[in-house]
Coordinates of C-alpha atoms in Angstrom, one line a residue:
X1 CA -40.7 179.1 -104.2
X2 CA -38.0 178.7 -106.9
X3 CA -38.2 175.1 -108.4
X4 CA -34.5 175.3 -108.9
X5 CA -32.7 173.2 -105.9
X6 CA -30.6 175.9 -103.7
X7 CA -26.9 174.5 -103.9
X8 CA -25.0 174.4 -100.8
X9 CA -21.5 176.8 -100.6
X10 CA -19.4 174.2 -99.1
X11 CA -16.5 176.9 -99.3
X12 CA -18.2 178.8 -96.8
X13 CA -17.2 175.2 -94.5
X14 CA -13.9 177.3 -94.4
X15 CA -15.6 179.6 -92.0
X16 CA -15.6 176.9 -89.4
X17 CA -11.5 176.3 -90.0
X18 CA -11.0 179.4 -88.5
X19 CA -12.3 178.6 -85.1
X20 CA -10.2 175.3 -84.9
X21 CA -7.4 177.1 -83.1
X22 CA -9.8 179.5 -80.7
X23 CA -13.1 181.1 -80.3
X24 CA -13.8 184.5 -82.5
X25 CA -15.7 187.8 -82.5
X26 CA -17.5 187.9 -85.9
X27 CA -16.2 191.3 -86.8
X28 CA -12.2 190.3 -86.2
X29 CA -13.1 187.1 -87.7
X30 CA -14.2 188.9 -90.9
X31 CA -11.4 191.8 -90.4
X32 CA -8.4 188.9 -90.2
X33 CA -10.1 186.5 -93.2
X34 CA -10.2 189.6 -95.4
X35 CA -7.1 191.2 -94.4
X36 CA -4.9 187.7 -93.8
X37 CA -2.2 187.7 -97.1
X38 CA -2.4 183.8 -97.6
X39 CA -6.7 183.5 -97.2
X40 CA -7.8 186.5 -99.4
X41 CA -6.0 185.3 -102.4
X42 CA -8.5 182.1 -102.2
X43 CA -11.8 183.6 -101.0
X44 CA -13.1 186.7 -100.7
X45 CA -16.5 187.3 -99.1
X46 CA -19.3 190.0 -98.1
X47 CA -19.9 190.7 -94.5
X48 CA -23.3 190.9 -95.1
X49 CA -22.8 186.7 -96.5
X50 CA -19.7 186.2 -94.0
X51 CA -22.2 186.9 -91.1
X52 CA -25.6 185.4 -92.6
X53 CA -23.0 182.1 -92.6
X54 CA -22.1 182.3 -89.2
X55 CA -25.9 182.6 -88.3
X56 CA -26.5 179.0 -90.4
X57 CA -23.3 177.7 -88.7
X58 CA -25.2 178.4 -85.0
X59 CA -28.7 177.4 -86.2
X60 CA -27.3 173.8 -87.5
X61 CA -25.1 173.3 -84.4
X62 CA -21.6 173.5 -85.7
X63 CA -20.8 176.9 -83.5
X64 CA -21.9 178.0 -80.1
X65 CA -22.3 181.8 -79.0
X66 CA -22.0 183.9 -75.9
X67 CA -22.6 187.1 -75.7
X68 CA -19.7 189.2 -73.8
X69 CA -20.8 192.5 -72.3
X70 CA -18.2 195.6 -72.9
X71 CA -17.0 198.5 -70.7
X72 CA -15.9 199.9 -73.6
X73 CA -17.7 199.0 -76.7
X74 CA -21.0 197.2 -77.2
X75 CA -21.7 193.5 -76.4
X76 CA -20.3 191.4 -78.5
X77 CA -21.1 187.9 -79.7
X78 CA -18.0 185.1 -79.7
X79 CA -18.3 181.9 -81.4
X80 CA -17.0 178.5 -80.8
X81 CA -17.2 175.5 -82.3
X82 CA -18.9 172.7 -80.8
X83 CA -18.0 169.0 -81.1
X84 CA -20.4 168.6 -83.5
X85 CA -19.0 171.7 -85.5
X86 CA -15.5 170.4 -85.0
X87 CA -16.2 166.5 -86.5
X88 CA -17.6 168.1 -89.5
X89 CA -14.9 170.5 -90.4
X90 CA -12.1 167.7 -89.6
X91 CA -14.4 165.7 -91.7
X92 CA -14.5 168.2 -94.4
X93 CA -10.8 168.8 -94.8
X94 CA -9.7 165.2 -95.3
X95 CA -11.7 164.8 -98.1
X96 CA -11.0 166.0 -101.9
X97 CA -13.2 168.0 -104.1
X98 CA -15.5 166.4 -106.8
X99 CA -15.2 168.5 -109.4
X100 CA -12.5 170.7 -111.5
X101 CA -13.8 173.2 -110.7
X102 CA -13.5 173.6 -107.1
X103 CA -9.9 173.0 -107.0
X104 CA -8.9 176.7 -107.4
X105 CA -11.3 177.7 -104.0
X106 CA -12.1 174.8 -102.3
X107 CA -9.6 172.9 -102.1
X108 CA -6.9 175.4 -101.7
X109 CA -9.1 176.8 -98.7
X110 CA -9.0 172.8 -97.4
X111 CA -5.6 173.0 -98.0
X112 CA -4.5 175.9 -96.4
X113 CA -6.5 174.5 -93.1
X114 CA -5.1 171.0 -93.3
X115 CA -1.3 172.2 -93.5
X116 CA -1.8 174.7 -90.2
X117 CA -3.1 171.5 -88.6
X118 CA -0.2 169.9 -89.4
X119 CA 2.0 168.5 -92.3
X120 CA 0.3 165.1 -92.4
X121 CA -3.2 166.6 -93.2
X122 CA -1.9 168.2 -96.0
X123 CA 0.0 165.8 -97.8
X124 CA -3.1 163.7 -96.8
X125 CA -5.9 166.1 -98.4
X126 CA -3.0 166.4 -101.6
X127 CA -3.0 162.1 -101.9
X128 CA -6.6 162.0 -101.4
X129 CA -6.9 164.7 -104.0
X130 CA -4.4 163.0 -106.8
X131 CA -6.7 159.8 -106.7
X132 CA -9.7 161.4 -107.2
X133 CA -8.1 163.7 -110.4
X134 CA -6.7 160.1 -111.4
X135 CA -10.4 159.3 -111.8
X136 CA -11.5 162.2 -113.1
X137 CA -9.0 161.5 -116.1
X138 CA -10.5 158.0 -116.1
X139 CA -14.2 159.2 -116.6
X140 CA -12.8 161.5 -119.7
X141 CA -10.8 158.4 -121.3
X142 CA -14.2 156.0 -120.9
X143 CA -16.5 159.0 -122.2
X144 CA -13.6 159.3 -125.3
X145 CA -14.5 156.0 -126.6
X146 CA -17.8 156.6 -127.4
X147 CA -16.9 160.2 -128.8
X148 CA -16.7 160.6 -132.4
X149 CA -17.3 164.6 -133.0
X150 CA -14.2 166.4 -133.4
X151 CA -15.4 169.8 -131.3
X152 CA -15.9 166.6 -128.5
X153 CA -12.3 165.5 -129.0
X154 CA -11.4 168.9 -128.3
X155 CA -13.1 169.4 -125.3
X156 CA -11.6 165.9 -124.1
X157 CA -8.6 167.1 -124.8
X158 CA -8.9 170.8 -122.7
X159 CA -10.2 168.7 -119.7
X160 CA -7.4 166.4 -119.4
X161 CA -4.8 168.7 -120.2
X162 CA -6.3 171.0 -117.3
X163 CA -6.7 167.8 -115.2
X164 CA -3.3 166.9 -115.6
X165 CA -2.2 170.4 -115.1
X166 CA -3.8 169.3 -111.6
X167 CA -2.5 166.6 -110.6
X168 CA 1.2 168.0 -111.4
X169 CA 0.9 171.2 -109.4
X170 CA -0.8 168.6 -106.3
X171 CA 2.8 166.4 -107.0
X172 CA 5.1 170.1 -107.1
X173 CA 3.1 170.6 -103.6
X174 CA 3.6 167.3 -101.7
X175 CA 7.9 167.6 -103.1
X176 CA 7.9 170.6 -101.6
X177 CA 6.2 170.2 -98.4
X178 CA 9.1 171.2 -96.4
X179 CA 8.1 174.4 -97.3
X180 CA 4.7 174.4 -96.9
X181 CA 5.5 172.7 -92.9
X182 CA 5.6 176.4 -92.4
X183 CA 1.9 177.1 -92.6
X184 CA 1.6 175.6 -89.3
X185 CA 3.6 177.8 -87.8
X186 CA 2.5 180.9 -89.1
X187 CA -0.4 183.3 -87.9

């Protein structure tokens, strides 16, 4: 056993976001995340993985499965969420990501589930998110005091720059939610 501690892929919580509108087959689940215009550009995934997921996502309660018997092709297996499996992805999506680096999957994959919810998740999930890369920037400025090496100061200085490069695009997002309201009514 490897003493290194397995990290959880919360992006694969986006799995679940899919079923908030209906029940899905595995296979047009997959088909429709890799093919859909606005989800590929954020996440790209292996069947193999996709399906492995959806196995963990029935094992810990968050989906349910029944088997549906075809004329016409083999039995199939459709998936639902549960109650359980629909608290946790509401949970999920309201709240931001912790570091930098998820921004560019995670929380765009949040996003694009909160604004097909409705506009008031979004902007929501984009509030939520500007606080905590407001802290972020706080963290750097306490850690700067203490900093006296000059390959620190540059670092510093990459961080907040790409934090603040964050927080603007999150404040060009929430001006021009009238055009994201869209989302909700596409697909």
């Amino acid at each position: 056993m490897s003493p290194r501690k397995k990290e959880v892929n919360t992006l694969s919580f986006a799995i679940l976001g899919f079923f908030l509108e209906k029940p899905n087959h595995g296979y047009e689940l997959y088909k429709h995340m890799s093919q859909s215009v606005e989800f590929k550009g954020i996440w790209r995934i292996k069947q193999s993985l996709f399906y492995g997921y959806l196995d963990n996502f029935f094992q810990a309660g968050f989906l349910e499965q029944r088997i549906l018997e075809g004329d016409q092709y083999p039995a199939r297996k459709e998936y639902r969420l549960t109650d359980e499996g629909r608290k946790f992805i509401l949970s999920w999506l309201e709240k931001p990501v912790k570091h930098g680096r998820d921004m560019r999957q995670e929380f765009l994959a949040k996003l694009f589930f909160a604004m097909k919810l409705d506009i008031q998740n979004g902007l929501s999930l984009i509030d939520n998110q500007q606080v905590e890369c407001e802290s972020w920037l706080q963290q750097i400025s306490i850690g700067d005091e203490t900093n006296h090496s000059t390959y620190q100061s540059l670092i510093s200085q990459y961080r907040i720059r790409q934090i603040q490069a964050m927080i603007d695009w999150l404040q060009y997002v929430a001006q021009n939610s009238n055009h994201l309201a869209s989302l909700s009514e596409q697909e």
